Tab-separated table of C-alpha atoms in Angstrom:
chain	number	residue	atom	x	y	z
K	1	UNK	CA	205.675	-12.514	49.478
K	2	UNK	CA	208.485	-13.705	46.781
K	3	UNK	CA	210.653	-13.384	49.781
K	4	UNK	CA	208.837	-16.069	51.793
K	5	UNK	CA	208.156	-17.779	48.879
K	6	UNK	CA	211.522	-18.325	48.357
K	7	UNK	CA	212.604	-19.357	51.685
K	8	UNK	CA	209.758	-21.773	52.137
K	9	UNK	CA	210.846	-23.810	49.152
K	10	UNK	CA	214.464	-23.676	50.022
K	11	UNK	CA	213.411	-24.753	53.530
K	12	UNK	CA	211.803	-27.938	51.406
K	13	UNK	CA	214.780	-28.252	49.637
K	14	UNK	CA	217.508	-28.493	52.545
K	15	UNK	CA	215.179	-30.926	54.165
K	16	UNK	CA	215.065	-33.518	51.728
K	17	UNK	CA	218.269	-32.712	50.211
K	18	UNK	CA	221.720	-35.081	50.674
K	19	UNK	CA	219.650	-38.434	51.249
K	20	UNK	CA	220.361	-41.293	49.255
K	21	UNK	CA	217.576	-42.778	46.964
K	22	UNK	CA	217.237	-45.790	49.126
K	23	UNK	CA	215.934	-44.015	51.649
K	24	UNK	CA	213.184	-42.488	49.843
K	25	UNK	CA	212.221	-45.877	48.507
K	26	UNK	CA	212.039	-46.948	51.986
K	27	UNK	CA	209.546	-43.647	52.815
K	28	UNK	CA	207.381	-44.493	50.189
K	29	UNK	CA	206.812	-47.897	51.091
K	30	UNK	CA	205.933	-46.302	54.714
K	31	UNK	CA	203.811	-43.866	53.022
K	32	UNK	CA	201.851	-46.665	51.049
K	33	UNK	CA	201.629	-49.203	54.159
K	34	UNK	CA	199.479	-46.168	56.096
K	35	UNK	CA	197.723	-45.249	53.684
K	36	UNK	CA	196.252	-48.428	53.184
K	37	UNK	CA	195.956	-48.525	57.084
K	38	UNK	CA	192.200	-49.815	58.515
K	39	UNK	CA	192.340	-52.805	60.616
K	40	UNK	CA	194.259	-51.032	63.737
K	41	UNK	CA	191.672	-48.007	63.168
K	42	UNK	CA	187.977	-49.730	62.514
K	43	UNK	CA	188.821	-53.030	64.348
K	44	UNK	CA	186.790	-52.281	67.350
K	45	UNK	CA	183.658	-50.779	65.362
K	46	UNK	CA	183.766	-54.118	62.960
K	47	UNK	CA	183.409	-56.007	65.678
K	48	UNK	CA	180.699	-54.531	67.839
K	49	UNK	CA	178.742	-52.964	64.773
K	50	UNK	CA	179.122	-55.036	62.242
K	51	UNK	CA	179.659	-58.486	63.376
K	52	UNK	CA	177.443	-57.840	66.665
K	53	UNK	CA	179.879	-58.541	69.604
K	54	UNK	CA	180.683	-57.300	72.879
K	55	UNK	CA	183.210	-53.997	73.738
K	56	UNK	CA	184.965	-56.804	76.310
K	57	UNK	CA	185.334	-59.251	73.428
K	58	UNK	CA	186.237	-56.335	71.350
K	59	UNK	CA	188.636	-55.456	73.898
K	60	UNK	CA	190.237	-58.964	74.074
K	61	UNK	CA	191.114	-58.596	70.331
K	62	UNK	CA	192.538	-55.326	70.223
K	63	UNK	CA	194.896	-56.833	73.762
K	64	UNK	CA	195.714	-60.138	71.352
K	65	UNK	CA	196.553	-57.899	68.563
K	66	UNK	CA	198.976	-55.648	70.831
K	67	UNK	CA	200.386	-59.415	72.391
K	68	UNK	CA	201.703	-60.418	69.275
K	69	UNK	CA	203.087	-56.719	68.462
K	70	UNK	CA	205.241	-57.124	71.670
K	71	UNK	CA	206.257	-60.915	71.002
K	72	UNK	CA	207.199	-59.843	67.268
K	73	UNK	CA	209.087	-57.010	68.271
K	74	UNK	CA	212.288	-59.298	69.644
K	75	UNK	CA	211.794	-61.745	66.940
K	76	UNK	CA	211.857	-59.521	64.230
K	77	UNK	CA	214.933	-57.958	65.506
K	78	UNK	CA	216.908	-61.208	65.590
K	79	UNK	CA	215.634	-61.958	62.363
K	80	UNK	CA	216.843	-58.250	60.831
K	81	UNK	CA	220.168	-58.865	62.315
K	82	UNK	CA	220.807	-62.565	61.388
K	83	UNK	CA	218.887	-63.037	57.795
K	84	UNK	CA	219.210	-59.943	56.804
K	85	UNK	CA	216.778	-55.946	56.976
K	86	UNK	CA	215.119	-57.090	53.542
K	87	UNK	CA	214.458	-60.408	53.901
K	88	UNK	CA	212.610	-59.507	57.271
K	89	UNK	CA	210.374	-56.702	55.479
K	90	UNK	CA	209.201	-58.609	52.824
K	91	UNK	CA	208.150	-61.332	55.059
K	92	UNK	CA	206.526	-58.996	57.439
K	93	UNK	CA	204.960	-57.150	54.785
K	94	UNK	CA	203.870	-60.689	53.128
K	95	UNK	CA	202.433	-62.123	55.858
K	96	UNK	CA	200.427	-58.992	56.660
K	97	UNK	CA	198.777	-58.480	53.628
K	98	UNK	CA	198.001	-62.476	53.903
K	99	UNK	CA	196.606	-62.481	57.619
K	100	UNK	CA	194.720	-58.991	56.841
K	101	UNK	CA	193.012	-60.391	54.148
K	102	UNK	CA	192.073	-63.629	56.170
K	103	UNK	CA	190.583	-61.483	58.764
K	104	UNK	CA	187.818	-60.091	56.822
K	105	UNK	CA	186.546	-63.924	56.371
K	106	UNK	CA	186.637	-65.490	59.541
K	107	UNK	CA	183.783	-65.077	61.579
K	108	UNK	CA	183.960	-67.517	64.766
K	109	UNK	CA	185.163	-65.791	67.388
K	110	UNK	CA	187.662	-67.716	68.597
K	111	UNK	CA	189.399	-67.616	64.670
K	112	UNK	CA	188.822	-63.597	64.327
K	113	UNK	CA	191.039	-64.077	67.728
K	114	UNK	CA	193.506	-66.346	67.070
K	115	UNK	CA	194.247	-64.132	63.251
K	116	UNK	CA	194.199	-60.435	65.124
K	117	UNK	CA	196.882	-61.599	67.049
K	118	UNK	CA	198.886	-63.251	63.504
K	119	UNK	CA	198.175	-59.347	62.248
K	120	UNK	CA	199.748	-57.957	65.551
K	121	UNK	CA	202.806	-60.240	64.402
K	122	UNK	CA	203.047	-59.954	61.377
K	123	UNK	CA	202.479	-55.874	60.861
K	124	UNK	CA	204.881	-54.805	63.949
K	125	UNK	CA	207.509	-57.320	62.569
K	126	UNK	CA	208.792	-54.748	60.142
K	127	UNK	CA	209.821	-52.161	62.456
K	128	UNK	CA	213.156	-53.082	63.739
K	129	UNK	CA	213.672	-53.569	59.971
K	130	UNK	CA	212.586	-50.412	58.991
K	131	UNK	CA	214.731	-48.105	61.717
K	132	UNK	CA	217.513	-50.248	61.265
K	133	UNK	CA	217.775	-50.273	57.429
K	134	UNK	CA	217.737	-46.179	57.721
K	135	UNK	CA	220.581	-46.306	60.035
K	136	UNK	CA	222.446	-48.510	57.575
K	137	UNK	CA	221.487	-46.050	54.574
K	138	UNK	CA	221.438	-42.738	56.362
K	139	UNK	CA	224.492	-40.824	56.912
K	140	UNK	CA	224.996	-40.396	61.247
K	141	UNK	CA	224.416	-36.470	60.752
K	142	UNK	CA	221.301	-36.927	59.023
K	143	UNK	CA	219.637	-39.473	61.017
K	144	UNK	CA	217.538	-37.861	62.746
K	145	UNK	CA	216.283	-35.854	59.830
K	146	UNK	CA	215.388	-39.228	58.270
K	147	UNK	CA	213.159	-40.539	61.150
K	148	UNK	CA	211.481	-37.417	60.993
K	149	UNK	CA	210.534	-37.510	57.492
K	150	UNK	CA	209.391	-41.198	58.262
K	151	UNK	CA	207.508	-40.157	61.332
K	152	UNK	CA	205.583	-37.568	59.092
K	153	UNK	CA	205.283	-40.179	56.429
K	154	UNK	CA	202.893	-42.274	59.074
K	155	UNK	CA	201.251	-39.569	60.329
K	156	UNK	CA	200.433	-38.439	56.612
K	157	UNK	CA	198.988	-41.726	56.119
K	158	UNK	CA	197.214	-42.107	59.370
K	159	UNK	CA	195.629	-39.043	58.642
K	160	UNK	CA	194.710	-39.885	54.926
K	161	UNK	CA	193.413	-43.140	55.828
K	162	UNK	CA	191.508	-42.756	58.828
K	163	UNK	CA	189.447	-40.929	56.826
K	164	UNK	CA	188.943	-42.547	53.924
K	165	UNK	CA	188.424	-45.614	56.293
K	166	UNK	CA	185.121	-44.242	57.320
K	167	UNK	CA	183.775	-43.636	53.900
K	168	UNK	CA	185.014	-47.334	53.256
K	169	UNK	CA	183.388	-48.929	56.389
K	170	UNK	CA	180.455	-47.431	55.374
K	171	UNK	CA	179.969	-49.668	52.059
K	172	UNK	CA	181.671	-52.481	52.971
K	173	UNK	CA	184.629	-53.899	55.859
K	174	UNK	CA	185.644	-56.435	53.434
K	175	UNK	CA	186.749	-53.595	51.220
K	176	UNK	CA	188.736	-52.020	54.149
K	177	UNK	CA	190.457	-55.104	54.968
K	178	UNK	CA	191.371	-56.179	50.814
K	179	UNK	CA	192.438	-52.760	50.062
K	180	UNK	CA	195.051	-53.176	53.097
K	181	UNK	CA	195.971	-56.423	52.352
K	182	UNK	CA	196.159	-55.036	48.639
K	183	UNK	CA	198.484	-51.872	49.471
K	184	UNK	CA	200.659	-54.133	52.294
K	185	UNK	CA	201.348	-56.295	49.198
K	186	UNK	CA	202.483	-53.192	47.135
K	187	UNK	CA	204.763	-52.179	49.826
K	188	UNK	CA	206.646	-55.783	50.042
K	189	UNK	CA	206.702	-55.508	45.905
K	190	UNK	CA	208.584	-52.038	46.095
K	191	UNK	CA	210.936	-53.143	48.812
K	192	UNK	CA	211.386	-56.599	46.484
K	193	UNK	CA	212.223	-54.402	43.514
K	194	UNK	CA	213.904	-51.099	44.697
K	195	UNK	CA	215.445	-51.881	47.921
K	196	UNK	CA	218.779	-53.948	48.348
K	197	UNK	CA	220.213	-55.032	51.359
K	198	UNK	CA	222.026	-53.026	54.024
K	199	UNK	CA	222.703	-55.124	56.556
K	200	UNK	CA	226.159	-53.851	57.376
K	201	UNK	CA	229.009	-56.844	56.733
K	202	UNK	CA	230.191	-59.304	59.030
K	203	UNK	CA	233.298	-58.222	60.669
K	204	UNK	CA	236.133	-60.990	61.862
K	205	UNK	CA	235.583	-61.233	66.209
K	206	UNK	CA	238.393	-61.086	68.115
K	207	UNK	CA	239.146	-63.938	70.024
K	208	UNK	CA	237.032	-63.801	73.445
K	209	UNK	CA	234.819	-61.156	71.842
K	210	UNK	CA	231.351	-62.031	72.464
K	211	UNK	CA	228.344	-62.195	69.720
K	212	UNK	CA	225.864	-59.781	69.556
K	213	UNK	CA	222.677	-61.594	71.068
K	214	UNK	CA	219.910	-60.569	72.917
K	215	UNK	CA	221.533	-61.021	76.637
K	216	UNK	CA	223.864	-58.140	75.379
K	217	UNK	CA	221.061	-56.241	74.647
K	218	UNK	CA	219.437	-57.152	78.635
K	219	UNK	CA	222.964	-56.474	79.946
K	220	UNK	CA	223.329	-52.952	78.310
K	221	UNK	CA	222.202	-51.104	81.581
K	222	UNK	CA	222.539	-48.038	79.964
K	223	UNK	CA	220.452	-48.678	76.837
K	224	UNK	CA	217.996	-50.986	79.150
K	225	UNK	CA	217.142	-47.779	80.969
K	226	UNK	CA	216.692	-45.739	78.023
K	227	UNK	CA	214.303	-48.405	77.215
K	228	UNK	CA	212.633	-48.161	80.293
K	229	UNK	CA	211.974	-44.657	79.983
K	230	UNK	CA	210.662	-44.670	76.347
K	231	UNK	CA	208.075	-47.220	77.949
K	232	UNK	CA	207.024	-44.323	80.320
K	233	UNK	CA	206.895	-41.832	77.807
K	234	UNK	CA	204.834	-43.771	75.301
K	235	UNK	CA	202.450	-44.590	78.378
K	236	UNK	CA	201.901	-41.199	78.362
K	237	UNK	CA	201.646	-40.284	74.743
K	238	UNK	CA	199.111	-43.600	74.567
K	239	UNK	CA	196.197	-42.040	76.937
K	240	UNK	CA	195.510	-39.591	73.977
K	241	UNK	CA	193.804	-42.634	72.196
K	242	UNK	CA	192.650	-44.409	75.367
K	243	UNK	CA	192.296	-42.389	78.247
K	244	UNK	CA	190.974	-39.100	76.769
K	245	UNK	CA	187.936	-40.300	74.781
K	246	UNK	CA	186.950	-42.133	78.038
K	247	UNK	CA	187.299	-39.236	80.218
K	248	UNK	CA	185.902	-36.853	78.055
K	249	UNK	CA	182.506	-39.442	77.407
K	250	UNK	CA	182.778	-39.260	81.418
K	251	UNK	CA	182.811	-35.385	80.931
K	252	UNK	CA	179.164	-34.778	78.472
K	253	UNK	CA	181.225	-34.483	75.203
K	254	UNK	CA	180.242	-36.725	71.796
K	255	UNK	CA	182.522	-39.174	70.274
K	256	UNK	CA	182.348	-35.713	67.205
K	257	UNK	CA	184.252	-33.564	70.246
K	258	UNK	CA	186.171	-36.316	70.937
K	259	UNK	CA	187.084	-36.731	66.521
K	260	UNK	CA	187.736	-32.986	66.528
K	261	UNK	CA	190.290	-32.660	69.084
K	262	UNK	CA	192.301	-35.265	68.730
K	263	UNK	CA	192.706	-34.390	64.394
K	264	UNK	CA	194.488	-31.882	65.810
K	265	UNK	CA	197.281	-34.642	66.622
K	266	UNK	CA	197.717	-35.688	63.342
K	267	UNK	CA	197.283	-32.087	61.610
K	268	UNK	CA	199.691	-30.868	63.645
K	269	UNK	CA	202.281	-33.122	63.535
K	270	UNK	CA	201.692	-33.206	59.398
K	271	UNK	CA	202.241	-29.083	59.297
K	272	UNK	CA	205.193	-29.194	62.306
K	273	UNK	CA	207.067	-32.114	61.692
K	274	UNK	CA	209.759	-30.652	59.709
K	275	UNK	CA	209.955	-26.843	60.244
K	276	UNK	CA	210.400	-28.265	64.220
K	277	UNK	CA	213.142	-30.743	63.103
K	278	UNK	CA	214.923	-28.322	61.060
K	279	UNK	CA	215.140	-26.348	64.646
K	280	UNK	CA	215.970	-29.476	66.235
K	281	UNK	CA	218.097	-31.716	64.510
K	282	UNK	CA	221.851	-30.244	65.090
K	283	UNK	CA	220.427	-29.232	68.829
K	284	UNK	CA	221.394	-31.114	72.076
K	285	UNK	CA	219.536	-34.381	72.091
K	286	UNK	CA	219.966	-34.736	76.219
K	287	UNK	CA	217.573	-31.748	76.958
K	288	UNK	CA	215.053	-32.330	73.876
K	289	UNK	CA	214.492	-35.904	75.692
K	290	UNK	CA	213.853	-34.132	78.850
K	291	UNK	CA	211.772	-31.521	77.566
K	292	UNK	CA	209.597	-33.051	75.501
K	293	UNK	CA	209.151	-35.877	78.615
K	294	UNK	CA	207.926	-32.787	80.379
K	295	UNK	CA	205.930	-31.237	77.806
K	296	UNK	CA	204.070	-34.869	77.389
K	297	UNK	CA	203.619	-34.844	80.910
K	298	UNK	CA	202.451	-31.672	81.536
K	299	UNK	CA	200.452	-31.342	78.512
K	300	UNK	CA	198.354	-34.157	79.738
K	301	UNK	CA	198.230	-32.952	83.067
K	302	UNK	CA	196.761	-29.499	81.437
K	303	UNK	CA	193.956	-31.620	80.618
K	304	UNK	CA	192.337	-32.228	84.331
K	305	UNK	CA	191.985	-28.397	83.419
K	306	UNK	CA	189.836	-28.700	80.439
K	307	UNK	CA	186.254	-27.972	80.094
K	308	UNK	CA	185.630	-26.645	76.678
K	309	UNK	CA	186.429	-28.250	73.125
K	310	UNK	CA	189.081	-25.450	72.552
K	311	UNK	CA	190.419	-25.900	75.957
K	312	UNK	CA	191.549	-29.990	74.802
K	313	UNK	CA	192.274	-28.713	71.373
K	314	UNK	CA	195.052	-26.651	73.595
K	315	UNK	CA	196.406	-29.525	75.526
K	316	UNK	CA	196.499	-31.306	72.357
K	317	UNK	CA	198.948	-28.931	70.870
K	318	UNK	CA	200.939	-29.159	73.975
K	319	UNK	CA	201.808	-32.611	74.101
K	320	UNK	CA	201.953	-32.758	70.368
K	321	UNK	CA	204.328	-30.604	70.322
K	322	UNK	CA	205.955	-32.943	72.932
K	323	UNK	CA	205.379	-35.960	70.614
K	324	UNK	CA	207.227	-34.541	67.514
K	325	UNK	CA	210.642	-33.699	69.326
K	326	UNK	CA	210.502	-36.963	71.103
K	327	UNK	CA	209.894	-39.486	67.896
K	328	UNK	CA	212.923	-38.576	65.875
K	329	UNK	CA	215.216	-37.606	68.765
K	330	UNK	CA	214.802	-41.144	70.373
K	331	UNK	CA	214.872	-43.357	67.792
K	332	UNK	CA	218.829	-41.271	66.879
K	333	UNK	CA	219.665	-42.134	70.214
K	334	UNK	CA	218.515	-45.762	70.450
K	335	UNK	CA	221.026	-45.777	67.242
K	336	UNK	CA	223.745	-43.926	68.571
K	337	UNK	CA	223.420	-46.954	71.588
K	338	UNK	CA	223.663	-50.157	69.282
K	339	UNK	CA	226.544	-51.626	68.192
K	340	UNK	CA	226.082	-52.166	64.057
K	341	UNK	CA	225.852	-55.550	64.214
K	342	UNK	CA	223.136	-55.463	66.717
K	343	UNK	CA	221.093	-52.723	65.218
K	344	UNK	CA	217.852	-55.233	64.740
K	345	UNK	CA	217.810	-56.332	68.180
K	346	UNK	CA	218.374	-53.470	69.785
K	347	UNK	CA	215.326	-51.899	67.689
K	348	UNK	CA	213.487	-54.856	68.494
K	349	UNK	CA	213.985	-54.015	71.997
K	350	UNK	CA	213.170	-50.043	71.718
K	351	UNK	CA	210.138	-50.741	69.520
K	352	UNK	CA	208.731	-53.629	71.918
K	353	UNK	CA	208.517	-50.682	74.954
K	354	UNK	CA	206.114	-49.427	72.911
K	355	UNK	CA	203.957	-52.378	72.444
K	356	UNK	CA	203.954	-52.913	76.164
K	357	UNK	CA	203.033	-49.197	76.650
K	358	UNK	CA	199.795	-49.966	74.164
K	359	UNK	CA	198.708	-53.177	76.581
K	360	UNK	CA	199.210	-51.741	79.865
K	361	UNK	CA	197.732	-48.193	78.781
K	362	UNK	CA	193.852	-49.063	78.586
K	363	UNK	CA	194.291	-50.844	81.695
K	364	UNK	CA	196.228	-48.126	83.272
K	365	UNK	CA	193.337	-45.267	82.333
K	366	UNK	CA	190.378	-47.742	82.449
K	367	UNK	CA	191.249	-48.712	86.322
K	368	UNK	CA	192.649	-44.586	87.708
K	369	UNK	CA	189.598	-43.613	86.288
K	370	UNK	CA	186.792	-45.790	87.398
K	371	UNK	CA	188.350	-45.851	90.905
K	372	UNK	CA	189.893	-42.180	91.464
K	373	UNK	CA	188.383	-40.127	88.591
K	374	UNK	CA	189.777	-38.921	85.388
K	375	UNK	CA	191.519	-35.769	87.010
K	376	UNK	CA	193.697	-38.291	88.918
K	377	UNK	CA	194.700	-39.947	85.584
K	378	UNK	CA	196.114	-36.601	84.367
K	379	UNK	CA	198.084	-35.984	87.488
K	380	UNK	CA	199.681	-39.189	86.813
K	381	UNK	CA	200.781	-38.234	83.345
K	382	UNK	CA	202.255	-35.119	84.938
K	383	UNK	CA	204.404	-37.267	87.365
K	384	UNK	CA	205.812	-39.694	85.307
K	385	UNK	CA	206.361	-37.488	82.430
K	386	UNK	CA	208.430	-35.582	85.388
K	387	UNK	CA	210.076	-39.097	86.057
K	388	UNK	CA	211.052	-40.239	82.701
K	389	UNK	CA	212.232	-35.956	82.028
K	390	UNK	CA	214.920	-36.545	85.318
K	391	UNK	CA	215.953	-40.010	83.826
K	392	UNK	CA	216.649	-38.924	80.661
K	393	UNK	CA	218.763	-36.330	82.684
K	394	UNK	CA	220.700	-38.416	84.426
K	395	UNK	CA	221.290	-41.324	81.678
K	396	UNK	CA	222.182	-38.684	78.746
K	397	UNK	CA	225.041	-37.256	80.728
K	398	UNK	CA	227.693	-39.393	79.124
K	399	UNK	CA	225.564	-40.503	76.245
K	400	UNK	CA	228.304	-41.460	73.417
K	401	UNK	CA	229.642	-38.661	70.646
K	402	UNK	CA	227.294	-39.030	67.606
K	403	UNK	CA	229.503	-40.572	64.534
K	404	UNK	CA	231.575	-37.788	62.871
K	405	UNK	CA	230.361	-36.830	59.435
K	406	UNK	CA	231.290	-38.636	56.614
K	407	UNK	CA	231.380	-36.428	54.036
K	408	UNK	CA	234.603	-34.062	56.164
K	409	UNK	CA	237.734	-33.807	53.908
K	410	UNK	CA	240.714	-35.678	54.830
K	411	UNK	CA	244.137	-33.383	55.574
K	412	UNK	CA	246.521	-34.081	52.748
K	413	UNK	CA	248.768	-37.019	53.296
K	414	UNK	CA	252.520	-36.870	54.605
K	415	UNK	CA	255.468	-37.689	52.536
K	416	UNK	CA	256.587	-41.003	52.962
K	417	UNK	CA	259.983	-40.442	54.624
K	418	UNK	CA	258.190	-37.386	56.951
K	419	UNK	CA	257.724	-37.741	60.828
K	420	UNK	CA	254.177	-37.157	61.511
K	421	UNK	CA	254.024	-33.297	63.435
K	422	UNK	CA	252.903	-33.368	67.016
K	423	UNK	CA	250.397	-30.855	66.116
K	424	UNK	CA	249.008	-31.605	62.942
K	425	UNK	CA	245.309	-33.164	63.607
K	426	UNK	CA	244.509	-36.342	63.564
K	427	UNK	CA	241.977	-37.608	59.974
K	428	UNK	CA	238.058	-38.120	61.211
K	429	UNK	CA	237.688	-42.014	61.411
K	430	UNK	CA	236.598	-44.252	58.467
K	431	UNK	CA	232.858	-44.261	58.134
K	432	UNK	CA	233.126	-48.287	58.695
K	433	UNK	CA	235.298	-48.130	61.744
K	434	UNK	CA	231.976	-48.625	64.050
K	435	UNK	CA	231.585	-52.204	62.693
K	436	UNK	CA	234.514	-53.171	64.469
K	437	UNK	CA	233.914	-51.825	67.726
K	438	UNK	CA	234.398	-54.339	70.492
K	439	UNK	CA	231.887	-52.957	73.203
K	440	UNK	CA	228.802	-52.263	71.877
K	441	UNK	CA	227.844	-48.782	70.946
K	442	UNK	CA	228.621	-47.326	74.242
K	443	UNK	CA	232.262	-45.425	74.748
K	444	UNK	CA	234.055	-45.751	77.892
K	445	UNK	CA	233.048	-43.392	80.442
């Protein structure tokens, strides 16, 4: 027992060791923003339960507030790149703790509307921020470490708050919606206070060199595929919220079988998330892409299987497990694929795939499953998971050599008058030689 003791809390210790305070400023301004989280989880109850409308109108809200998620995404990325990652959060986070509080007090229909889709804005504006301040801060070999212990940060909070939501929704919305507006506020105070900027300097262009802009981001066929493929992937990873409380209503179960299964998501990724990175994180990140696009797929696909609580409890844990090598592996590579100056928009881009993955999803399930049955839905989870698992494949084989590490001692210099010796190795590059790359973030083949 003092054996495992001991290892357990040096486990702890090596996986929060080496990163700079920043960084855990950053995570606790995460942390804070889910814990306060309600709108995205209650919206659709406040509306039908407490306010008396319909699941369509309900419906139309929740597709407004996913709109203005995707139209944010780009915007906020040209605004982390060109005023700066701070600026950007503490407007986001402003403006969400404003428009969240405004929602609670609009009643017409047409204003709840019109402010649900401000919120979409305004709360998915401080992603590209977010991922691209950590790559700033971060060192290259411990990146992916660092979006792990992010990722765990928001499932932590999910978790926490989706359950104090319910206790909270049952005295008053209102309350939900101040006490996120509230916490949003304390998040853009922290970042005000304890954060500086990172925004990597502005290096001199060559002549001829061209800006980085959003058409470099469109023209980046590599990257755009990538992209494309994380849009699959979170299509999958999306019918866990949409499709499978549908199909399992379909099935006999309660909206209580429904609850119980899917906490295994977030417990799961809270108790995994960083034993499975410490596994993960100096492991090839070309086959954890393609097997945790299979293990989505598949897990899912388990699921046309299921007829028991314990039975979706199990596919659960499949594609869970799926969920928590994909998060932090991706969002290294999108990194490793932009250019420093273009970190923002190219995060923009990354983060807006998953936007479009939350608007097209219901309508994805809602249709394969009204027309074809659920079991169909399932076995089209298995084949694109199988799809995006052969791109990732076939894109990764010349993915660029991550950054060397920073912190590798340089050999001892040469006298002055000495040749150089043919065989004596070469010093790792400086850690700001990437800023003046001329192609962006991708290495000739």
């Amino acid at each position: 027992m003092p054996f495992t003791s001991l290892s357990v809390r040096r486990a702890a210790r090596e996986t929060v060791s080496g990163l700079p305070r920043e960084f855990w400023w950053l995570w606790t301004s995460t942390l804070v923003n889910r814990l306060g989280a309600f709108v995205a989880t209650f919206m659709a109850l406040y509306l039908t339960l407490d306010r008396g409308y319909s699941a369509s109108y309900a419906g139309l809200v929740a597709s407004l507030h996913g709109l203005g998620g995707v139209i944010s995404s780009l915007g906020a990325g040209v605004m982390t790149d060109r005023l700066g990652r701070r600026p950007t959060l503490l407007i986001a986070q402003s403006s969400t703790a404003v428009s969240v509080a405004l929602l609670g007090f609009v009643h017409d229909p047409v204003s709840i509307a019109a402010v649900a889709f401000l919120v979409g804005m305004a709360s998915n504006a401080s992603r590209p921020a977010v991922q691209a301040m950590m790559a700033d801060i971060v060192r290259p070999e411990d990146r992916v470490r660092a979006f792990s212990l992010n990722y765990w940060a928001i499932n932590l909070g999910f978790a926490v708050s989706s359950t104090a939501a319910g206790f909270i929704a049952e005295y008053s919305y209102l309350a939900g919606f101040l006490i996120e507006a509230a916490m949003t506020m304390a998040c853009a105070v922290v970042i005000f206070v304890k954060l500086p900027e990172s925004r990597p300097e502005q290096v001199r262009k060559e002549p001829g060199e061209p800006e980085v802009g959003l058409r470099t981001v469109l023209r980046d066929g590599r990257f755009m595929s990538v992209v494309g493929l994380s849009f699959l992937v979170a299509l999958i990873f999306q019918q866990g919220f949409v499709g499978l409380p549908v199909a399992m209503g379909a099935a006999g179960f309660t909206p209580a079988d429904y609850g119980l299964v899917i906490a295994v998501n977030g417990v799961l990724i809270v108790v995994l998330q960083i034993p499975v990175t410490r596994l993960i994180q100096h492991r090839d990140p070309r086959r954890l892409l393609v097997v945790s696009s299979l293990l989505a797929g598949y897990g899912f696909g388990l699921t046309a299987f299921a007829g028991s609580v314990g039975v979706f409890a199990l596919t659960v844990c499949v594609w869970t497990l799926a969920e928590i090598v994909n998060a932090p592996t991706q969002t290294s590579i999108v990194v490793r694929l932009s250019p420093t100056q273009g970190r923002g928009r190219y995060q923009g881009m990354y983060t807006m795939s998953w936007s479009v993955a939350a608007l097209v999803a219901p309508l994805m399930s809602g249709v394969v499953i009204d027309r074809y049955g659920a079991e169909w839905l399932w076995g089209v989870c298995a084949v694109v998971g199988t799809v995006a698992g052969a791109g990732y494949g076939f894109l990764m084989r010349r993915l660029p050599d991550e950054e060397p590490p920073t912190d590798l001692p340089l050999p001892p210099p040469l006298p002055p008058t000495a040749e150089p010796a043919a065989d004596l190795p070469l010093p790792p590059p400086s850690p700001t030689s990437e800023t003046t790359t001329a192609k962006p973030g991708i290495s000739a083949p």
